[in-house]
Structures are given as structure tokens and as C-alpha cells.
CSV table of C-alpha atoms in Angstrom, one decimal:
chain,number,residue,atom,x,y,z
J,1,UNK,CA,3.2,-18.1,4.7
J,2,UNK,CA,0.5,-16.3,2.8
J,3,UNK,CA,1.3,-13.0,1.1
J,4,UNK,CA,-1.0,-11.1,3.5
J,5,UNK,CA,0.7,-12.7,6.5
J,6,UNK,CA,4.1,-11.9,5.1
J,7,UNK,CA,3.1,-8.3,4.6
J,8,UNK,CA,2.0,-8.0,8.2
J,9,UNK,CA,5.2,-9.5,9.5
J,10,UNK,CA,7.6,-7.7,7.3
J,11,UNK,CA,9.1,-4.3,7.9
J,12,UNK,CA,7.7,-2.4,4.9
J,13,UNK,CA,9.6,0.8,4.0
J,14,UNK,CA,8.5,3.3,1.4
J,15,UNK,CA,11.7,5.1,0.3
J,16,UNK,CA,10.0,8.2,-1.2
J,17,UNK,CA,7.1,9.9,0.6
J,18,UNK,CA,6.8,13.6,-0.5
J,19,UNK,CA,3.4,14.2,1.2
J,20,UNK,CA,4.8,13.1,4.6
J,21,UNK,CA,6.2,16.6,4.8
J,22,UNK,CA,2.8,16.9,6.4
J,23,UNK,CA,3.0,14.4,9.2
J,24,UNK,CA,-0.8,14.0,9.3
J,25,UNK,CA,-0.6,12.1,6.1
J,26,UNK,CA,1.2,9.2,7.9
J,27,UNK,CA,-2.2,7.7,8.4
J,28,UNK,CA,-2.3,6.7,4.7
J,29,UNK,CA,0.9,4.6,5.1
J,30,UNK,CA,-0.2,3.1,8.5
J,31,UNK,CA,-3.5,2.0,6.9
J,32,UNK,CA,-1.6,0.3,4.1
J,33,UNK,CA,0.5,-1.7,6.6
J,34,UNK,CA,3.7,0.2,6.0
J,35,UNK,CA,6.1,0.6,9.0
J,36,UNK,CA,8.4,3.4,7.8
J,37,UNK,CA,8.8,6.0,5.0
J,38,UNK,CA,11.4,8.5,3.9
J,39,UNK,CA,9.7,11.9,4.2
J,40,UNK,CA,10.9,14.5,1.7
J,41,UNK,CA,11.8,17.7,3.6
J,42,UNK,CA,13.8,19.4,0.8
J,43,UNK,CA,13.2,19.8,-3.0
J,44,UNK,CA,15.1,21.8,-5.6
J,45,UNK,CA,13.4,25.1,-4.8
J,46,UNK,CA,14.0,24.9,-1.0
J,47,UNK,CA,16.5,27.2,0.6
J,48,UNK,CA,18.3,26.5,3.8
J,49,UNK,CA,15.6,28.5,5.7
J,50,UNK,CA,12.6,26.7,4.1
J,51,UNK,CA,14.3,23.3,4.6
J,52,UNK,CA,14.9,24.0,8.3
J,53,UNK,CA,11.3,25.2,8.6
J,54,UNK,CA,10.1,21.9,7.0
J,55,UNK,CA,12.3,19.8,9.4
J,56,UNK,CA,11.1,21.8,12.3
J,57,UNK,CA,7.4,21.4,11.3
J,58,UNK,CA,7.8,17.6,10.9
J,59,UNK,CA,9.5,17.4,14.3
J,60,UNK,CA,6.5,19.2,15.8
J,61,UNK,CA,4.0,17.0,14.1
J,62,UNK,CA,5.8,13.9,15.3
J,63,UNK,CA,5.8,15.3,18.8
J,64,UNK,CA,2.1,15.8,18.8
J,65,UNK,CA,1.3,12.2,18.1
J,66,UNK,CA,2.0,9.0,20.0
J,67,UNK,CA,2.2,6.7,17.0
J,68,UNK,CA,5.0,8.4,15.1
J,69,UNK,CA,8.8,8.4,15.7
J,70,UNK,CA,11.8,10.0,14.0
J,71,UNK,CA,14.3,7.3,13.1
J,72,UNK,CA,18.0,7.8,12.5
J,73,UNK,CA,19.3,4.2,12.3
J,74,UNK,CA,18.2,0.8,11.2
J,75,UNK,CA,17.9,-0.2,14.8
J,76,UNK,CA,15.5,2.6,15.4
J,77,UNK,CA,13.3,1.2,12.6
J,78,UNK,CA,13.4,-2.3,14.2
J,79,UNK,CA,12.4,-0.8,17.5
J,80,UNK,CA,9.5,1.1,16.0
J,81,UNK,CA,8.2,-2.1,14.4
J,82,UNK,CA,8.4,-3.9,17.8
J,83,UNK,CA,6.6,-1.1,19.6
J,84,UNK,CA,4.0,-0.5,16.9
J,85,UNK,CA,5.1,3.0,15.9
J,86,UNK,CA,5.4,4.4,12.4
J,87,UNK,CA,9.0,5.3,11.6
J,88,UNK,CA,9.8,8.5,9.7
J,89,UNK,CA,13.2,9.1,8.1
J,90,UNK,CA,14.1,12.6,6.8
J,91,UNK,CA,15.2,12.8,3.1
J,92,UNK,CA,16.2,15.4,0.5
J,93,UNK,CA,15.3,15.1,-3.1
J,94,UNK,CA,17.8,17.8,-4.1
J,95,UNK,CA,21.1,19.1,-2.8
J,96,UNK,CA,20.1,22.7,-3.3
J,97,UNK,CA,19.6,23.2,0.4
J,98,UNK,CA,23.3,22.8,0.9
J,99,UNK,CA,23.7,26.3,-0.6
J,100,UNK,CA,27.0,25.1,-2.1
J,101,UNK,CA,28.4,24.4,1.4
J,102,UNK,CA,29.8,20.9,1.9
J,103,UNK,CA,29.7,21.3,5.7
J,104,UNK,CA,25.9,21.5,5.5
J,105,UNK,CA,25.9,17.7,4.8
J,106,UNK,CA,27.0,17.0,8.4
J,107,UNK,CA,24.8,19.6,9.9
J,108,UNK,CA,21.7,18.2,8.2
J,109,UNK,CA,22.8,14.7,9.2
J,110,UNK,CA,22.9,15.7,12.8
J,111,UNK,CA,19.3,17.0,12.4
J,112,UNK,CA,18.2,13.6,11.2
J,113,UNK,CA,18.6,13.7,7.4
J,114,UNK,CA,19.6,10.3,6.2
J,115,UNK,CA,19.2,10.4,2.4
J,116,UNK,CA,19.9,13.1,-0.3
J,117,UNK,CA,19.7,13.3,-4.0
J,118,UNK,CA,22.4,15.3,-5.8
J,119,UNK,CA,20.0,17.0,-8.3
J,120,UNK,CA,16.3,17.3,-8.9
J,121,UNK,CA,15.8,16.9,-12.7
J,122,UNK,CA,17.6,20.1,-13.7
J,123,UNK,CA,21.2,21.2,-13.3
J,124,UNK,CA,22.3,22.0,-9.7
J,125,UNK,CA,25.6,22.8,-8.2
J,126,UNK,CA,26.5,19.2,-7.5
J,127,UNK,CA,25.4,17.6,-10.8
J,128,UNK,CA,23.1,17.7,-13.8
J,129,UNK,CA,19.6,16.3,-13.3
J,130,UNK,CA,18.0,13.7,-15.5
J,131,UNK,CA,16.0,16.2,-17.5
J,132,UNK,CA,19.1,18.3,-18.4
J,133,UNK,CA,19.8,17.9,-22.1
J,134,UNK,CA,23.6,18.2,-21.9
J,135,UNK,CA,23.8,15.2,-19.5
J,136,UNK,CA,26.7,16.7,-17.6
J,137,UNK,CA,28.5,14.7,-14.9
J,138,UNK,CA,29.4,15.5,-11.3
J,139,UNK,CA,30.9,18.9,-10.6
J,140,UNK,CA,33.9,19.4,-8.3
J,141,UNK,CA,31.4,20.4,-5.6
J,142,UNK,CA,29.4,17.2,-6.3
J,143,UNK,CA,32.4,15.0,-5.8
J,144,UNK,CA,33.0,16.7,-2.5
J,145,UNK,CA,29.4,16.1,-1.5
J,146,UNK,CA,29.6,12.4,-2.4
J,147,UNK,CA,32.7,12.0,-0.3
J,148,UNK,CA,31.2,13.9,2.7
J,149,UNK,CA,27.9,11.9,2.5
J,150,UNK,CA,30.1,8.7,2.6
J,151,UNK,CA,32.0,10.0,5.6
J,152,UNK,CA,28.9,10.9,7.7
J,153,UNK,CA,26.9,7.9,6.6
J,154,UNK,CA,24.2,9.6,4.6
J,155,UNK,CA,22.5,7.6,1.8
J,156,UNK,CA,23.3,8.8,-1.7
J,157,UNK,CA,20.1,8.9,-3.7
J,158,UNK,CA,20.4,9.1,-7.5
J,159,UNK,CA,16.8,9.0,-8.6
J,160,UNK,CA,16.5,12.4,-10.2
J,161,UNK,CA,20.2,12.7,-11.2
J,162,UNK,CA,21.4,12.7,-14.8
J,163,UNK,CA,22.6,9.4,-16.2
J,164,UNK,CA,26.2,10.3,-16.7
J,165,UNK,CA,26.3,11.8,-13.2
J,166,UNK,CA,24.8,8.7,-11.6
J,167,UNK,CA,27.5,6.5,-13.2
J,168,UNK,CA,30.2,8.9,-12.0
J,169,UNK,CA,28.7,9.0,-8.5
J,170,UNK,CA,28.5,5.2,-8.2
J,171,UNK,CA,32.1,4.9,-9.4
J,172,UNK,CA,33.2,7.4,-6.7
J,173,UNK,CA,31.0,6.3,-3.8
J,174,UNK,CA,32.6,4.0,-1.2
J,175,UNK,CA,29.1,3.1,0.2
J,176,UNK,CA,26.0,1.5,-1.3
J,177,UNK,CA,23.8,3.9,-3.3
J,178,UNK,CA,20.1,3.9,-4.0
J,179,UNK,CA,17.7,4.9,-6.7
J,180,UNK,CA,15.0,5.4,-4.1
J,181,UNK,CA,12.1,5.9,-6.6
J,182,UNK,CA,13.0,5.0,-10.2
J,183,UNK,CA,11.6,2.6,-12.8
J,184,UNK,CA,13.0,0.7,-15.7
J,185,UNK,CA,13.8,2.5,-18.9
J,186,UNK,CA,13.6,-0.8,-20.7
J,187,UNK,CA,9.8,-0.7,-20.1
J,188,UNK,CA,9.3,3.0,-20.5
J,189,UNK,CA,12.2,5.1,-21.9
J,190,UNK,CA,11.4,8.2,-19.8
J,191,UNK,CA,14.4,10.4,-18.6
J,192,UNK,CA,13.4,9.7,-15.0
J,193,UNK,CA,13.7,5.9,-15.5
J,194,UNK,CA,17.0,4.1,-15.4
J,195,UNK,CA,18.9,1.9,-17.8
J,196,UNK,CA,20.1,-1.7,-17.4
J,197,UNK,CA,23.6,-0.3,-17.1
J,198,UNK,CA,22.6,2.0,-14.2
J,199,UNK,CA,20.8,-0.9,-12.5
J,200,UNK,CA,23.8,-3.2,-12.7
J,201,UNK,CA,26.1,-0.5,-11.4
J,202,UNK,CA,23.8,0.2,-8.5
J,203,UNK,CA,23.8,-3.6,-7.7
J,204,UNK,CA,27.6,-3.6,-7.8
J,205,UNK,CA,27.7,-1.0,-5.0
J,206,UNK,CA,25.4,-3.1,-2.9
J,207,UNK,CA,22.6,-0.7,-3.4
J,208,UNK,CA,18.8,-0.8,-3.8
J,209,UNK,CA,16.3,0.4,-6.3
J,210,UNK,CA,12.8,1.5,-5.1
J,211,UNK,CA,10.1,1.1,-7.8
J,212,UNK,CA,8.2,4.3,-8.4
J,213,UNK,CA,4.4,4.4,-8.1
J,214,UNK,CA,4.0,7.8,-9.7
J,215,UNK,CA,1.7,7.3,-12.8
J,216,UNK,CA,3.8,9.4,-15.3
J,217,UNK,CA,6.8,7.1,-15.0
J,218,UNK,CA,5.1,3.7,-15.3
J,219,UNK,CA,3.6,3.3,-18.8
J,220,UNK,CA,4.0,5.4,-22.0
J,221,UNK,CA,0.9,7.0,-23.3
J,222,UNK,CA,-1.2,6.9,-20.1
J,223,UNK,CA,-1.4,8.8,-16.9
J,224,UNK,CA,-3.7,6.1,-15.4
J,225,UNK,CA,-1.6,2.9,-15.4
J,226,UNK,CA,-2.8,-0.2,-13.7
J,227,UNK,CA,-1.4,-2.1,-10.7
J,228,UNK,CA,-0.3,-4.7,-13.3
J,229,UNK,CA,1.7,-2.0,-15.2
J,230,UNK,CA,3.4,-1.1,-12.0
J,231,UNK,CA,4.2,-4.8,-11.2
J,232,UNK,CA,5.8,-5.2,-14.6
J,233,UNK,CA,8.5,-2.8,-13.4
J,234,UNK,CA,8.9,-4.7,-10.1
J,235,UNK,CA,9.3,-8.0,-12.0
J,236,UNK,CA,11.8,-6.5,-14.5
J,237,UNK,CA,13.9,-5.1,-11.6
J,238,UNK,CA,13.8,-8.4,-9.7
J,239,UNK,CA,15.0,-10.2,-12.8
J,240,UNK,CA,17.7,-7.7,-13.7
J,241,UNK,CA,19.0,-6.6,-10.3
J,242,UNK,CA,18.1,-9.6,-8.1
J,243,UNK,CA,15.4,-9.6,-5.4
J,244,UNK,CA,17.9,-8.4,-2.7
J,245,UNK,CA,18.2,-5.1,-4.5
J,246,UNK,CA,14.6,-4.2,-5.1
J,247,UNK,CA,12.3,-2.2,-2.8
J,248,UNK,CA,9.5,0.4,-2.9
J,249,UNK,CA,9.7,4.1,-3.5
J,250,UNK,CA,6.1,5.0,-4.2
J,251,UNK,CA,6.5,8.8,-4.6
J,252,UNK,CA,3.0,9.7,-3.5
J,253,UNK,CA,2.8,13.4,-4.2
J,254,UNK,CA,-0.9,13.6,-3.9
J,255,UNK,CA,-3.5,12.0,-1.7
J,256,UNK,CA,-5.2,8.8,-3.1
J,257,UNK,CA,-7.6,9.3,-6.0
J,258,UNK,CA,-4.9,10.3,-8.4
J,259,UNK,CA,-2.3,7.6,-7.5
J,260,UNK,CA,-2.1,4.1,-6.2
J,261,UNK,CA,-2.9,4.4,-2.5
J,262,UNK,CA,-0.6,2.7,0.1
J,263,UNK,CA,-3.6,0.4,1.1
J,264,UNK,CA,-2.8,-1.6,-2.1
J,265,UNK,CA,0.6,-2.7,-0.8
J,266,UNK,CA,-0.7,-6.1,0.3
J,267,UNK,CA,-2.5,-6.6,-3.0
J,268,UNK,CA,0.7,-5.9,-5.0
J,269,UNK,CA,2.5,-8.5,-3.0
J,270,UNK,CA,-0.2,-11.0,-3.6
J,271,UNK,CA,-0.4,-10.4,-7.3
J,272,UNK,CA,3.4,-10.5,-8.0
J,273,UNK,CA,5.0,-13.4,-9.9
J,274,UNK,CA,7.2,-13.9,-6.8
J,275,UNK,CA,6.1,-15.3,-3.5
J,276,UNK,CA,7.2,-14.8,0.1
J,277,UNK,CA,9.4,-17.9,-0.2
J,278,UNK,CA,11.5,-16.2,-2.8
J,279,UNK,CA,12.2,-13.1,-0.8
J,280,UNK,CA,15.4,-12.3,1.3
J,281,UNK,CA,15.5,-13.5,4.9
J,282,UNK,CA,14.3,-11.2,7.7
J,283,UNK,CA,14.3,-8.4,8.6
J,284,UNK,CA,13.0,-7.4,5.1
J,285,UNK,CA,13.9,-3.8,5.2
J,286,UNK,CA,14.8,-1.2,2.7
J,287,UNK,CA,17.3,0.4,2.5
J,288,UNK,CA,18.7,-1.7,5.4
J,289,UNK,CA,22.4,-1.7,4.5
J,290,UNK,CA,22.4,2.0,3.9
J,291,UNK,CA,20.6,3.0,7.1
J,292,UNK,CA,22.7,0.6,9.2
J,293,UNK,CA,25.7,2.9,8.9
């Protein structure tokens, strides 16, 4: 099977899509041959009110189109692929919208949220973020949040969380975790990138790492990395974590022109050092195990 044919047949999931908060941007992913993306509906500066507004807005935009569908389970994504619809999964990049209430995890889950990060770069009530100098671990509230996310079946995302807190969360979690949009610190030692130890511990949980396409996390000294620079992170992760544990989390925060557009997905597959023959068996999804719960 050729790389382009594989790309067309696979279920391609982008695990971090901030600009999908505006549903009209879904056309960018559809053009690139993606079938599903995790749309960010909450960041660190979102209150409960603004988060509910964002969820409601995306619901309305999905309702206005006949080619989009909100998905809550892995089976929903499979069905979307079969029927030619683009699947959207709701995701938080911060736990701030919980407003320090553990019960909000279940409430957001019932609204369709399936992935949440504990902290966005800075310190939050649940944990320190990766840019916080003190590198504190999980708080008591954070431990309660991890347990509740496990209970309801929400994916624990650790992409922006501090290194110590990620290790504590992975030790505590009874379910697979994900770094939905993180790169290799071994290639670029940026606080947002993750170490070999974090990678191995994620694999131990059965989790997945989505390689980040945001330019500032790919190569030191440039804000204009090449596709080859990005693929170096993919190759490193495949070698370190194993191909079953590597996915995409492109983190497109602007429309194409400033970042690698989704239309290059097929090219990235064709130019990798791996081939379709080396990839896991169907249904080629990410994060399949986590969304199956």
C-alpha cells in the first residue's frame, strides 16, 4: 500500500486543534484528509461561563453543517469515518474551568468533554505547569481530579503539566494517559517538551504521545522549522516509545501561513523513515484506547 493510499484509508486524528473552537476551521483538517480532531474549548484563562459559551458555540456550529459530528466514543469516530463526516471531540487544555470543584469533571464529561490537561504552563489548582520554576507536583485537588477523570472515563492529558506533576499523575492514574501535543526534549530541551523518562512512563500506562507541530517547540533557534525538523521528533518518538504509542497533536493555533497546514499530513507520511507496513493494524486511531472507555 502506498503512503497516500494508507493516509486515505486510515482514521487520522489530530489530538490538539485549538482553532477548531471555531467550527468553520474544520475545512482545513478535512482538506488535509484528517477524520477527527480534539477541539480545545477551555484554556487557562477560561471560566466556567466562558467554557460553557465555547461548548455551546461549537455545538451550534456543528448543528449548522452536514459534514461535522460531535463524537463521544471511539465507536462514534468509526461511524463518522464510514459515513464521511468529520468527527470533533471536545478537549480542555487546562483544568481552570473546574473552578476547584471535582464534580465539574463529570458535568463536563456529560457535555461531551473527553480530554483535559491538569495545568496550562503555569501553576493551577490541580498542579504546576511546565513553565513553573518550582516544578511542584500534584496538589490534593489534583489527585482528586485524576481519580475522578479515571472514574468517568476522561482522558488525562499532561502536555502542559510540569515534569514532576506528570510523573506523579502517571503513577496515580489507573488508565492510559496522553501527552496529546508534546515533542522530545532530547531534540530540543524546551520546558514544553518531554524527557525520555516521561515518554517511557507514558508508555507504561498504555498511553500515547502526539507530536506537536507548533514551530516554537520543534527546533532551537528558529521559528520556521522544516517538515524534516518535525519528522525528526516523530522518528525519535517512534524509536523511544514504539510506534503503537505515537500520534499527532499538531496544535494549530493560527491558520496556515504561520504553521505547517493540515494539507501536509500525507506528505509527512510519505517522507517518514517508516512505511505503512510498519504501522499498527487497523483501525489506526489516536487515542483509541483512551476514547474506547
